[in-house]
Short mmCIF file of C-alpha atoms in Angstrom, two decimals:
data_model
loop_
_atom_site.label_atom_id
_atom_site.label_comp_id
_atom_site.label_asym_id
_atom_site.label_seq_id
_atom_site.Cartn_x
_atom_site.Cartn_y
_atom_site.Cartn_z
CA MET A 1 -18.73 7.56 15.66
CA ASP A 2 -21.26 4.82 16.43
CA PRO A 3 -20.28 1.19 15.70
CA ALA A 4 -22.57 0.90 12.65
CA GLY A 5 -21.16 4.12 11.23
CA GLN A 6 -17.62 2.92 11.93
CA ILE A 7 -18.27 -0.30 10.01
CA LEU A 8 -19.67 1.67 7.07
CA ASP A 9 -16.66 3.99 7.16
CA TRP A 10 -14.20 1.09 7.16
CA THR A 11 -16.09 -0.60 4.33
CA GLY A 12 -16.16 2.57 2.25
CA THR A 13 -12.46 3.18 2.81
CA ALA A 14 -11.63 -0.41 1.82
CA VAL A 15 -13.67 -0.14 -1.40
CA VAL A 16 -12.05 3.17 -2.41
CA PHE A 17 -8.59 1.87 -1.48
CA LEU A 18 -8.92 -1.33 -3.51
CA LEU A 19 -10.47 0.38 -6.55
CA MET A 20 -7.73 3.01 -6.52
CA ILE A 21 -4.84 0.55 -6.21
CA THR A 22 -6.36 -1.76 -8.85
CA ALA A 23 -6.74 1.12 -11.32
CA LEU A 24 -3.18 2.39 -10.76
CA VAL A 25 -1.65 -1.06 -11.23
CA ALA A 26 -3.76 -1.60 -14.37
CA VAL A 27 -2.33 1.62 -15.87
CA HIS A 28 1.19 0.49 -14.98
CA GLU A 29 0.71 -2.90 -16.64
CA LEU A 30 -0.94 -1.24 -19.64
CA GLY A 31 2.39 0.45 -20.34
CA HIS A 32 4.18 -2.92 -20.47
CA PHE A 33 1.37 -4.36 -22.62
CA LEU A 34 1.25 -1.64 -25.28
CA VAL A 35 5.02 -1.29 -25.75
CA ALA A 36 5.51 -5.08 -25.80
CA ARG A 37 2.99 -5.34 -28.63
CA ALA A 38 4.62 -2.42 -30.44
CA PHE A 39 7.90 -4.39 -30.52
CA GLY A 40 6.21 -7.55 -31.80
CA MET A 41 6.11 -9.45 -28.52
CA HIS A 42 3.09 -11.66 -27.86
CA VAL A 43 1.20 -10.81 -24.67
CA GLU A 44 -0.49 -13.98 -23.48
CA ALA A 45 -2.65 -12.35 -20.82
CA PHE A 46 -3.55 -8.93 -19.48
CA ALA A 47 -5.12 -9.32 -16.05
CA VAL A 48 -6.67 -6.89 -13.61
CA MET A 49 -6.23 -8.04 -9.99
CA MET A 50 -4.57 -11.31 -8.97
CA GLY A 51 -5.39 -14.94 -8.24
CA GLY A 52 -8.35 -16.82 -9.59
CA VAL A 53 -11.06 -19.32 -8.73
CA ARG A 54 -10.26 -23.03 -8.65
CA LYS A 55 -12.36 -24.72 -11.33
CA THR A 56 -11.05 -28.29 -11.04
CA ASP A 57 -13.32 -30.55 -8.96
CA LEU A 58 -11.03 -32.65 -6.76
CA ARG A 59 -13.64 -34.32 -4.56
CA SER A 60 -13.42 -37.59 -6.47
CA TYR A 61 -9.80 -37.99 -5.29
CA LEU A 62 -10.74 -37.85 -1.60
CA ARG A 63 -10.74 -41.01 0.51
CA LYS A 64 -13.60 -39.61 2.58
CA PRO A 65 -15.86 -36.62 1.87
CA LEU A 66 -15.31 -33.26 3.52
CA VAL A 67 -17.89 -31.33 5.52
CA PRO A 68 -20.09 -29.44 3.00
CA ALA A 69 -18.91 -25.91 2.24
CA SER A 70 -22.36 -24.57 3.16
CA GLN A 71 -21.74 -25.60 6.77
CA VAL A 72 -18.38 -23.81 6.80
CA TRP A 73 -20.08 -20.64 5.54
CA ALA A 74 -22.79 -20.96 8.18
CA VAL A 75 -20.23 -21.27 10.98
CA GLY A 76 -18.26 -18.34 9.56
CA LEU A 77 -21.37 -16.14 9.53
CA ALA A 78 -22.09 -17.14 13.12
CA PHE A 79 -18.56 -16.13 14.14
CA LEU A 80 -19.03 -12.83 12.28
CA GLY A 81 -22.26 -12.29 14.22
CA VAL A 82 -20.39 -12.68 17.52
CA ALA A 83 -17.80 -10.08 16.46
CA LEU A 84 -20.48 -7.64 15.28
CA ALA A 85 -22.43 -8.11 18.51
CA GLY A 86 -19.32 -7.24 20.52
CA LEU A 87 -18.79 -4.17 18.32
CA VAL A 88 -22.37 -2.94 18.62
CA LEU A 89 -22.60 -3.64 22.36
CA LYS A 90 -19.09 -2.22 22.92
CA GLN A 91 -18.08 -5.39 24.77
CA VAL A 92 -14.34 -5.79 24.29
CA VAL A 93 -14.30 -9.41 25.52
CA LEU A 94 -17.11 -10.41 23.16
CA LEU A 95 -15.52 -8.53 20.25
CA THR A 96 -12.13 -10.13 20.89
CA ALA A 97 -13.72 -13.60 21.12
CA GLY A 98 -15.60 -13.06 17.85
CA LEU A 99 -12.47 -11.86 16.07
CA ALA A 100 -10.51 -14.85 17.42
CA LEU A 101 -13.17 -17.27 16.16
CA LEU A 102 -13.37 -15.50 12.80
CA GLY A 103 -9.68 -14.80 12.26
CA ILE A 104 -8.00 -17.81 13.90
CA VAL A 105 -10.34 -20.75 14.50
CA LEU A 106 -12.16 -20.53 11.15
CA PRO A 107 -8.94 -20.18 9.08
CA VAL A 108 -7.54 -23.30 10.77
CA TRP A 109 -10.62 -25.26 9.71
CA VAL A 110 -10.58 -23.86 6.16
CA ALA A 111 -6.84 -24.42 5.71
CA THR A 112 -6.98 -28.03 6.90
CA ARG A 113 -9.90 -28.67 4.51
CA ILE A 114 -7.81 -27.36 1.61
CA GLU A 115 -4.86 -29.44 2.81
CA ALA A 116 -6.98 -32.58 2.61
CA LEU A 117 -8.40 -31.61 -0.78
CA TYR A 118 -4.92 -31.04 -2.27
CA HIS A 119 -3.36 -34.02 -0.46
CA LEU A 120 -0.70 -31.74 1.01
CA PRO A 121 1.70 -33.09 3.66
CA ALA A 122 0.09 -33.51 7.07
CA TRP A 123 0.07 -30.36 9.22
CA SER A 124 1.58 -28.27 6.40
CA SER A 125 -1.35 -25.84 6.40
CA LEU A 126 -1.15 -25.45 10.18
CA ARG A 127 2.59 -24.72 9.89
CA THR A 128 1.83 -22.01 7.33
CA LEU A 129 -0.71 -20.45 9.69
CA VAL A 130 1.65 -20.58 12.67
CA MET A 131 4.44 -18.99 10.64
CA SER A 132 2.11 -16.19 9.58
CA TRP A 133 1.05 -15.59 13.20
CA VAL A 134 4.66 -15.53 14.38
CA ALA A 135 5.56 -13.03 11.65
CA ALA A 136 2.59 -10.83 12.58
CA ALA A 137 3.47 -11.03 16.28
CA LEU A 138 7.08 -10.00 15.59
CA ILE A 139 5.91 -7.06 13.47
CA ILE A 140 3.58 -5.95 16.26
CA LEU A 141 6.28 -6.27 18.92
CA ILE A 142 8.97 -4.51 16.88
CA GLY A 143 6.66 -1.82 15.57
CA THR A 144 4.73 -0.99 18.72
CA GLY A 145 6.32 -2.66 21.72
CA MET A 146 2.65 -3.41 22.49
CA ARG A 147 2.18 0.27 23.39
CA GLY A 148 -1.37 1.36 22.66
CA MET A 149 -2.39 -2.06 21.32
CA GLN A 150 -5.71 -3.42 22.56
CA PRO A 151 -6.69 -7.14 22.40
CA PRO A 152 -9.13 -6.64 19.47
CA GLN A 153 -6.38 -4.92 17.47
CA VAL A 154 -3.86 -7.68 18.12
CA VAL A 155 -6.34 -10.45 17.28
CA GLY A 156 -7.50 -8.51 14.22
CA LEU A 157 -3.91 -8.29 12.90
CA LEU A 158 -3.44 -12.01 13.52
CA GLY A 159 -6.65 -12.54 11.52
CA ILE A 160 -5.17 -10.61 8.59
CA ALA A 161 -2.10 -12.85 8.80
CA SER A 162 -4.46 -15.86 8.73
CA LEU A 163 -6.01 -14.59 5.47
CA VAL A 164 -2.56 -14.42 3.91
CA ALA A 165 -1.76 -17.95 5.08
CA VAL A 166 -5.07 -19.38 3.80
CA GLY A 167 -4.39 -17.70 0.45
CA LEU A 168 -0.97 -19.37 0.27
CA VAL A 169 -2.54 -22.76 0.99
CA TYR A 170 -5.39 -22.20 -1.51
CA TYR A 171 -2.95 -21.41 -4.33
CA ALA A 172 -0.46 -24.15 -3.34
CA PRO A 173 -0.94 -26.04 -6.66
CA LEU A 174 0.49 -23.05 -8.53
CA ARG A 175 3.82 -23.59 -6.77
CA ASN A 176 4.09 -26.70 -8.96
CA LYS A 177 3.24 -24.79 -12.15
CA VAL A 178 5.12 -26.18 -15.13
CA GLU A 179 7.21 -23.52 -16.84
CA ASP A 180 5.52 -21.97 -19.89
CA SER A 181 2.25 -23.80 -19.10
CA PRO A 182 -1.07 -21.92 -19.50
CA GLN A 183 -1.90 -19.17 -17.02
CA GLY A 184 -3.44 -20.43 -13.78
CA LEU A 185 -2.60 -24.13 -14.35
CA GLY A 186 -1.00 -25.87 -11.37
CA GLN A 187 -0.51 -29.45 -10.23
CA ILE A 188 -0.92 -31.64 -7.15
CA GLU A 189 0.22 -35.17 -6.37
CA VAL A 190 -2.65 -37.51 -5.49
CA PRO A 191 -1.95 -40.88 -3.80
CA VAL A 192 -3.42 -43.87 -5.67
CA THR A 193 -3.72 -47.56 -4.89
CA ALA A 194 -3.38 -50.40 -7.37
CA GLY A 195 -6.82 -51.16 -8.78
CA ASP A 196 -8.20 -47.62 -8.32
CA ALA A 197 -9.65 -46.36 -11.59
CA GLY A 198 -7.41 -48.66 -13.59
CA GLU A 199 -4.22 -47.84 -11.67
CA SER A 200 -1.71 -50.65 -12.04
CA GLU A 201 0.36 -49.89 -8.94
CA THR A 202 0.33 -47.93 -5.70
CA GLY A 203 1.99 -44.53 -5.81
CA TYR A 204 1.17 -40.96 -6.78
CA ARG A 205 -0.64 -39.50 -9.76
CA THR A 206 -0.13 -35.95 -11.05
CA VAL A 207 -3.40 -34.06 -11.37
CA ASP A 208 -3.76 -30.69 -13.09
CA VAL A 209 -5.55 -28.00 -11.07
CA GLN A 210 -6.92 -25.08 -13.06
CA PHE A 211 -7.57 -21.62 -11.62
CA ARG A 212 -9.63 -19.37 -13.86
CA PRO A 213 -10.54 -15.67 -13.85
CA VAL A 214 -13.86 -14.40 -12.59
CA ALA A 215 -14.46 -13.08 -16.13
CA ALA A 216 -12.35 -13.30 -19.29
CA THR A 217 -12.34 -12.69 -23.03
CA ARG A 218 -9.78 -13.24 -25.78
CA ASP A 219 -8.89 -11.08 -28.81
CA ARG A 220 -7.85 -12.13 -32.30
CA LYS A 221 -4.16 -12.00 -31.39
CA GLY A 222 -4.68 -14.59 -28.68
CA THR A 223 -4.37 -12.27 -25.67
CA GLU A 224 -6.71 -13.10 -22.80
CA TYR A 225 -8.14 -10.11 -20.93
CA SER A 226 -9.29 -11.17 -17.50
CA LEU A 227 -10.72 -9.97 -14.22
CA LEU A 228 -9.27 -12.01 -11.36
CA LEU A 229 -10.34 -12.62 -7.77
CA LEU A 230 -8.07 -10.70 -5.40
CA PRO A 231 -7.85 -6.90 -5.75
CA LEU A 232 -4.12 -6.83 -5.14
CA GLY A 233 -2.64 -5.74 -8.45
CA GLY A 234 -2.54 -7.18 -11.96
CA PHE A 235 -0.10 -8.26 -14.65
CA ALA A 236 0.74 -8.41 -18.34
CA ALA A 237 2.10 -11.88 -19.14
CA ILE A 238 4.53 -11.58 -22.06
CA LYS A 239 5.48 -14.76 -23.88
CA GLY A 240 8.90 -16.26 -23.18
CA MET A 241 9.84 -14.22 -20.11
CA HIS A 242 11.40 -17.18 -18.25
CA PRO A 243 15.21 -17.39 -18.63
CA LYS A 244 16.52 -20.92 -19.24
CA GLU A 245 19.81 -22.59 -18.39
CA ASP A 246 20.69 -23.18 -22.03
CA GLY A 247 19.64 -19.68 -23.14
CA SER A 248 16.95 -21.09 -25.44
CA GLU A 249 14.53 -18.32 -24.38
CA VAL A 250 16.08 -16.11 -27.09
CA GLY A 251 14.65 -18.49 -29.69
CA VAL A 252 11.02 -18.29 -28.53
CA ALA A 253 9.04 -16.78 -31.40
CA GLN A 254 7.55 -13.39 -30.43
CA GLY A 255 9.05 -13.90 -27.01
CA PHE A 256 10.38 -11.25 -24.64
CA TYR A 257 13.99 -12.45 -24.87
CA SER A 258 13.80 -12.94 -28.62
CA LYS A 259 14.26 -9.18 -28.87
CA GLY A 260 17.47 -7.31 -28.14
CA PRO A 261 18.29 -5.48 -24.89
CA TRP A 262 17.00 -2.10 -26.11
CA PRO A 263 13.44 -3.27 -26.93
CA ARG A 264 13.36 -5.09 -23.58
CA LEU A 265 14.52 -1.94 -21.82
CA ALA A 266 11.70 -0.02 -23.50
CA VAL A 267 9.10 -2.57 -22.39
CA LEU A 268 10.39 -2.60 -18.81
CA PHE A 269 10.56 1.20 -18.64
CA ALA A 270 7.06 1.61 -20.08
CA GLY A 271 5.29 0.47 -16.89
CA PRO A 272 6.92 3.04 -14.57
CA ALA A 273 6.70 5.70 -17.28
CA PHE A 274 2.94 5.15 -17.67
CA SER A 275 2.50 5.34 -13.89
CA ILE A 276 4.43 8.60 -13.61
CA LEU A 277 2.73 10.17 -16.64
CA PHE A 278 -0.71 9.10 -15.42
CA GLY A 279 0.00 10.64 -12.02
CA ILE A 280 1.14 13.88 -13.65
CA VAL A 281 -2.01 13.98 -15.82
CA LEU A 282 -4.23 13.45 -12.77
CA LEU A 283 -2.51 16.19 -10.77
CA ALA A 284 -2.35 18.63 -13.68
CA GLY A 285 -6.04 18.07 -14.45
CA LEU A 286 -6.90 18.66 -10.79
CA PHE A 287 -4.86 21.89 -10.65
CA ALA A 288 -6.35 23.18 -13.89
CA VAL A 289 -9.99 22.27 -13.20
CA ARG A 290 -10.31 22.77 -9.44
CA GLY A 291 -7.28 24.89 -8.70
CA GLU A 292 -4.12 24.50 -6.67
CA GLU A 293 -4.43 24.42 -2.90
CA ARG A 294 -2.07 26.65 -1.00
CA PHE A 295 -1.91 28.14 2.46
CA GLY A 296 -3.72 31.44 2.89
CA GLU A 297 -1.69 34.42 4.06
CA ALA A 298 -4.54 35.96 6.09
CA PRO A 299 -4.44 35.33 9.88
CA VAL A 300 -7.46 33.03 9.64
CA LEU A 301 -7.42 29.62 11.31
CA GLY A 302 -7.91 26.56 9.16
CA ALA A 303 -7.91 23.17 10.89
CA VAL A 304 -7.87 23.30 14.71
CA THR A 305 -6.81 20.18 16.64
CA SER A 306 -9.58 19.56 19.17
CA ASP A 307 -7.27 18.38 21.97
CA GLY A 308 -4.55 20.98 21.25
CA PRO A 309 -4.04 24.31 23.06
CA ALA A 310 -6.19 26.29 20.62
CA GLY A 311 -8.95 23.68 20.54
CA LYS A 312 -9.11 23.47 24.32
CA ALA A 313 -9.35 27.27 24.46
CA GLY A 314 -12.44 27.14 22.25
CA LEU A 315 -10.92 28.40 19.00
CA LYS A 316 -12.54 27.25 15.74
CA ALA A 317 -11.73 27.12 12.07
CA GLY A 318 -12.52 30.48 10.50
CA ASP A 319 -11.52 32.56 13.52
CA ARG A 320 -9.42 35.61 12.56
CA VAL A 321 -6.53 36.50 14.89
CA LEU A 322 -6.24 40.26 15.46
CA SER A 323 -3.39 40.42 17.96
CA VAL A 324 -1.01 38.36 20.09
CA ASP A 325 -0.20 39.85 23.52
CA GLY A 326 -1.28 43.24 22.20
CA LYS A 327 0.85 43.07 19.05
CA PRO A 328 -1.27 43.43 15.87
CA VAL A 329 -1.37 40.47 13.47
CA THR A 330 -1.92 41.03 9.75
CA LYS A 331 -0.67 37.70 8.33
CA PHE A 332 -0.86 34.08 9.46
CA TYR A 333 2.92 34.05 9.56
CA ASP A 334 2.80 36.90 12.11
CA LEU A 335 0.84 34.54 14.39
CA VAL A 336 3.33 31.72 13.83
CA GLU A 337 6.31 33.99 14.51
CA ALA A 338 4.74 35.45 17.66
CA ILE A 339 3.84 32.05 19.13
CA ARG A 340 6.90 29.97 18.28
CA GLY A 341 9.08 31.73 20.86
CA ARG A 342 6.50 31.59 23.66
CA PHE A 343 8.16 28.84 25.70
CA LYS A 344 10.77 28.39 28.40
CA GLU A 345 13.16 25.64 29.32
CA THR A 346 12.53 23.81 32.58
CA GLU A 347 14.18 20.96 34.44
CA SER A 348 11.72 18.50 32.90
CA GLY A 349 12.01 19.90 29.36
CA TYR A 350 10.10 22.78 27.82
CA SER A 351 6.82 24.46 28.71
CA GLY A 352 4.69 27.03 26.95
CA ILE A 353 4.06 30.57 28.23
CA ALA A 354 0.46 31.78 28.61
CA THR A 355 -0.40 34.13 25.76
CA GLU A 356 -3.39 36.43 25.16
CA LEU A 357 -5.04 36.31 21.75
CA VAL A 358 -7.64 38.75 20.45
CA LEU A 359 -9.82 37.19 17.75
CA GLN A 360 -12.83 37.93 15.60
CA ARG A 361 -15.64 35.44 14.93
CA GLU A 362 -18.73 36.27 12.87
CA GLY A 363 -18.18 39.99 13.43
CA GLU A 364 -17.70 39.73 17.21
CA THR A 365 -14.36 40.39 18.92
CA PHE A 366 -13.23 38.37 21.93
CA SER A 367 -10.02 37.45 23.74
CA VAL A 368 -8.68 34.18 25.14
CA THR A 369 -5.58 33.14 27.04
CA VAL A 370 -3.90 30.08 25.65
CA THR A 371 -0.73 28.24 26.63
CA PRO A 372 1.03 26.81 23.56
CA THR A 373 2.56 23.36 23.52
CA VAL A 374 6.21 22.71 22.75
CA ASN A 375 7.44 19.86 20.59
CA PRO A 376 10.02 17.81 22.56
CA GLU A 377 12.24 17.31 19.52
CA PRO A 378 13.21 19.54 16.58
CA LEU A 379 10.69 19.67 13.72
CA PRO A 380 10.45 21.54 10.38
CA TYR A 381 8.89 24.96 10.76
CA LEU A 382 6.87 27.33 8.58
CA THR A 383 8.92 29.93 6.66
CA PRO A 384 7.73 33.42 5.63
CA ASP A 385 6.82 32.11 2.17
CA MET A 386 4.41 29.61 3.84
CA GLU A 387 6.56 26.59 3.03
CA LEU A 388 8.02 24.01 5.40
CA SER A 389 11.71 24.46 6.11
CA LYS A 390 14.30 21.79 5.37
CA ASP A 391 16.01 22.20 8.74
CA LYS A 392 14.43 21.72 12.17
CA ARG A 393 14.12 23.53 15.47
CA ILE A 394 12.25 23.41 18.78
CA TYR A 395 9.35 25.86 18.97
CA ALA A 396 5.95 26.47 20.58
CA LYS A 397 2.72 25.98 18.66
CA LEU A 398 -1.06 26.17 19.04
CA LEU A 399 -1.78 23.10 16.85
CA VAL A 400 -3.67 25.06 14.22
CA SER A 401 -3.21 25.18 10.45
CA PRO A 402 -3.52 28.08 8.03
CA SER A 403 -6.65 28.35 5.93
CA ILE A 404 -6.56 26.78 2.48
CA GLU A 405 -7.05 28.87 -0.66
CA LEU A 406 -7.61 27.70 -4.23
CA ARG A 407 -5.73 29.34 -7.09
CA THR A 408 -6.73 28.64 -10.68
CA VAL A 409 -3.74 27.37 -12.66
CA PRO A 410 -3.40 27.59 -16.48
CA ILE A 411 -3.06 24.16 -18.08
CA GLY A 412 0.58 24.68 -19.07
CA GLU A 413 1.57 25.81 -15.59
CA ALA A 414 -0.51 22.96 -14.11
CA PHE A 415 1.54 20.36 -15.99
CA GLY A 416 4.74 22.11 -14.94
CA LYS A 417 3.75 21.99 -11.27
CA ALA A 418 2.64 18.35 -11.52
CA ALA A 419 5.91 17.38 -13.22
CA VAL A 420 7.83 18.57 -10.15
CA TYR A 421 6.35 15.85 -7.93
CA PRO A 422 8.41 12.93 -9.35
CA LEU A 423 11.58 15.00 -8.93
CA GLU A 424 10.67 15.81 -5.33
CA LEU A 425 10.05 12.13 -4.61
CA VAL A 426 13.42 11.17 -6.04
CA GLY A 427 15.00 13.88 -3.88
CA SER A 428 13.20 12.51 -0.80
CA LEU A 429 14.44 8.99 -1.49
CA ALA A 430 17.99 10.30 -1.93
CA GLY A 431 17.66 12.09 1.41
CA ILE A 432 16.57 8.89 3.13
CA VAL A 433 19.56 7.02 1.65
CA GLN A 434 21.91 9.75 2.92
CA ASN A 435 20.22 9.91 6.34
CA PRO A 436 18.45 6.59 7.09
CA SER A 437 17.34 7.81 10.53
CA THR A 438 14.70 9.99 8.81
CA ALA A 439 13.03 6.98 7.18
CA LYS A 440 10.58 6.38 10.04
CA ASP A 441 9.25 9.93 9.60
CA SER A 442 9.12 9.75 5.80
CA ILE A 443 7.96 6.31 4.70
CA GLY A 444 4.72 4.44 5.12
CA GLY A 445 3.20 1.13 4.14
CA PRO A 446 -0.30 -0.10 3.37
CA GLY A 447 -1.58 1.26 6.67
CA THR A 448 -0.46 4.79 5.83
CA ILE A 449 -2.06 4.56 2.37
CA ALA A 450 -5.29 3.25 3.92
CA GLU A 451 -5.25 6.09 6.45
CA GLN A 452 -4.81 8.69 3.73
CA THR A 453 -7.56 7.02 1.69
CA SER A 454 -9.91 7.37 4.65
CA VAL A 455 -9.02 11.06 4.96
CA ALA A 456 -9.41 11.63 1.21
CA LYS A 457 -12.80 9.89 1.17
CA LYS A 458 -14.08 12.23 3.84
CA VAL A 459 -12.67 15.36 2.16
CA GLY A 460 -14.16 14.60 -1.26
CA PHE A 461 -13.55 13.34 -4.78
CA HIS A 462 -10.80 15.89 -5.50
CA ALA A 463 -8.79 14.54 -2.54
CA ILE A 464 -9.10 10.99 -3.91
CA VAL A 465 -7.82 12.22 -7.31
CA LEU A 466 -4.92 13.99 -5.59
CA LEU A 467 -4.00 10.88 -3.59
CA SER A 468 -4.31 8.70 -6.71
CA GLY A 469 -1.95 10.97 -8.63
CA LEU A 470 0.65 10.94 -5.86
CA LEU A 471 0.41 7.16 -5.47
CA SER A 472 0.72 6.61 -9.22
CA ILE A 473 3.90 8.69 -9.30
CA SER A 474 5.23 6.80 -6.26
CA LEU A 475 4.47 3.47 -7.94
CA GLY A 476 6.40 4.52 -11.04
CA VAL A 477 9.42 5.93 -9.22
CA LEU A 478 9.75 3.03 -6.79
CA ASN A 479 9.55 0.52 -9.64
CA LEU A 480 12.59 2.18 -11.21
CA LEU A 481 14.76 1.30 -8.22
CA PRO A 482 17.54 -1.04 -9.44
CA ILE A 483 16.33 -3.96 -7.33
CA PRO A 484 15.31 -7.23 -9.07
CA PRO A 485 12.62 -8.37 -9.65
CA MET A 486 11.27 -4.81 -9.91
CA ASP A 487 11.28 -3.16 -13.34
CA GLY A 488 14.37 -1.15 -12.47
CA GLY A 489 16.23 -4.30 -11.41
CA GLN A 490 15.39 -6.06 -14.68
CA MET A 491 16.42 -2.93 -16.57
CA LEU A 492 19.76 -3.09 -14.78
CA VAL A 493 20.26 -6.63 -16.09
CA ALA A 494 19.38 -5.47 -19.62
CA PHE A 495 21.86 -2.55 -19.34
CA VAL A 496 24.60 -4.99 -18.31
CA GLU A 497 23.82 -7.07 -21.40
CA VAL A 498 24.14 -3.95 -23.57
CA PHE A 499 27.68 -3.41 -22.25
CA ARG A 500 28.39 -7.11 -22.77
CA GLY A 501 27.58 -6.78 -26.45
CA GLY A 502 24.17 -8.44 -26.11
CA ARG A 503 25.47 -11.55 -24.31
CA ARG A 504 23.05 -12.80 -21.65
CA LEU A 505 24.00 -13.12 -18.01
CA SER A 506 24.10 -16.69 -16.79
CA LEU A 507 20.94 -18.07 -15.22
CA ARG A 508 22.81 -18.60 -11.95
CA VAL A 509 23.77 -14.92 -11.75
CA GLN A 510 20.23 -13.82 -12.63
CA ASN A 511 18.71 -16.11 -9.99
CA THR A 512 21.15 -14.79 -7.39
CA LEU A 513 20.25 -11.18 -8.22
CA HIS A 514 16.52 -11.97 -8.02
CA THR A 515 16.92 -13.77 -4.68
CA VAL A 516 18.87 -10.89 -3.14
CA GLY A 517 16.42 -8.38 -4.59
CA PHE A 518 13.41 -10.28 -3.32
CA MET A 519 14.87 -10.47 0.18
CA LEU A 520 15.58 -6.73 0.12
CA ILE A 521 12.02 -5.95 -1.02
CA MET A 522 10.58 -8.13 1.74
CA ALA A 523 12.79 -6.38 4.30
CA LEU A 524 11.66 -2.95 3.06
CA SER A 525 8.02 -4.07 3.13
CA LEU A 526 8.31 -5.35 6.68
CA ALA A 527 10.01 -2.09 7.69
CA ALA A 528 7.15 -0.08 6.19
CA VAL A 529 4.53 -2.17 7.98
CA THR A 530 6.48 -1.87 11.23
CA VAL A 531 6.61 1.93 10.87
CA ASP A 532 2.84 1.93 10.23
CA LEU A 533 2.15 0.00 13.41
CA GLY A 534 4.45 2.22 15.41
CA HIS A 535 2.65 5.27 14.06
CA TYR A 536 -0.82 4.02 14.92
CA SER A 537 0.16 2.79 18.37
CA GLY A 538 1.71 6.12 19.26
CA ALA A 539 5.25 4.75 19.23
CA SER A 540 6.10 7.05 16.33
CA LYS A 541 5.49 10.79 16.19
CA ARG A 542 5.28 10.93 12.42
CA SER A 543 2.38 13.00 11.16
CA PRO A 544 0.07 11.53 8.53
CA MET A 545 1.05 12.24 4.95
CA GLY A 546 -0.62 15.18 3.37
CA SER A 547 -1.69 16.93 6.59
CA ALA A 548 -1.18 20.66 6.82
CA PRO A 549 1.59 21.82 9.14
CA GLN A 550 0.18 22.66 12.55
CA LYS A 551 1.53 25.69 14.41
#
């Protein structure tokens, strides 16, 4: 693909990815919102996406003016031009330099500007950037061992880390948010000198910093519906959700903790339930309207890997296999069964045995000799019922997939088939817990989701719907894990209170559970990102999710 086309492809994938994730999170939060209202809780805000735009003008608190923002934008566009020039001209050095200017030099300038504007401690923004770069470098090293990583990729990942760091600096005032204060209201400490604007003594003055949505409206019940800045999720802010040392949160009128454990359990469960139900509805609708995809039984080739044995021999999708080494083939499974044993063990491992295939293409019959490849480690294999086995073995393969057929599914059966997916996901998670060594072949992070989004975008709208349904179910199931601060972790706390006769856990115990849970979630997230990087660098042999088994 040419550079311009590659840029358009990346942009399109990013747009689809962000719209899909934003919609799925909005449905999840809608569950919390509706059930909270049903139990008489006041929802202060229902937001799509995260973050906001700083509306407080802080320039009057500066000792000396900053460089105008227009100049920063101009420099940033110039840096972007260097990167694009390197991409178009296919000059790796120029591309790497442009990415370094755009993803490292520019963020340093922007972060130090924000540091001065917020009167943050000297060098604090630079420390945040360095920490983000170190974290990114460790992830790259652990995940890939630098195998397959090119300079533009490394610098690009460091640039993504820079974006995260600049975001943390930009929203630094919210770290000083006063509990139960309005949404998006933070604070900074501004140094003042006696005589400045009526100040009587030298010291620090607390200044409110307000971040506001891109767009917002408010209903008669006082709930603000808003569209925020960063397409990274969303939230439903329920009144009185902050536990207090003295337990006074139970006395907040229309507050979350003013209700008993059972209503709170219902509100917490509603988010995952909405996600799972929405995923089932999407999948069932797809099966009923378009049909269910399944592997065809005819000996017709579907996808053919271009650099695999079949692809190198000139085979194409749609070719019908008539025989293998003179033995007639009537089903695709006959081809699989005939090929999988065509290998021998050697001193260096395994090697395929040359095999003659007779095929038919557009009415013409021809023969080719192809040498199958052999997987170096055991993998699941195709069974006679065209399903992947649960156990593994070593076998030879041509790196082709069966053709795909569509079968119309009645609406009742469609919902039944869709309802199986959450159960299968739970079973997969249980399998990973029992055998953690399979995790690297089963899990994926944002990179895997982005990869599958790119594939779905190219296949068509139905593939995007399918991916959305699977992701929605995954979002619901994963949020039910008993790990605070996820919904399942908070439900666990509520269950404990039920068995304690409604008595609240101490704030110290709750904070400890949330800290441990947060650390565990971060560890799992880093593991997923590491697996992603290993996959893309070639360090992992895991196949992309959703790909047909290749034989």
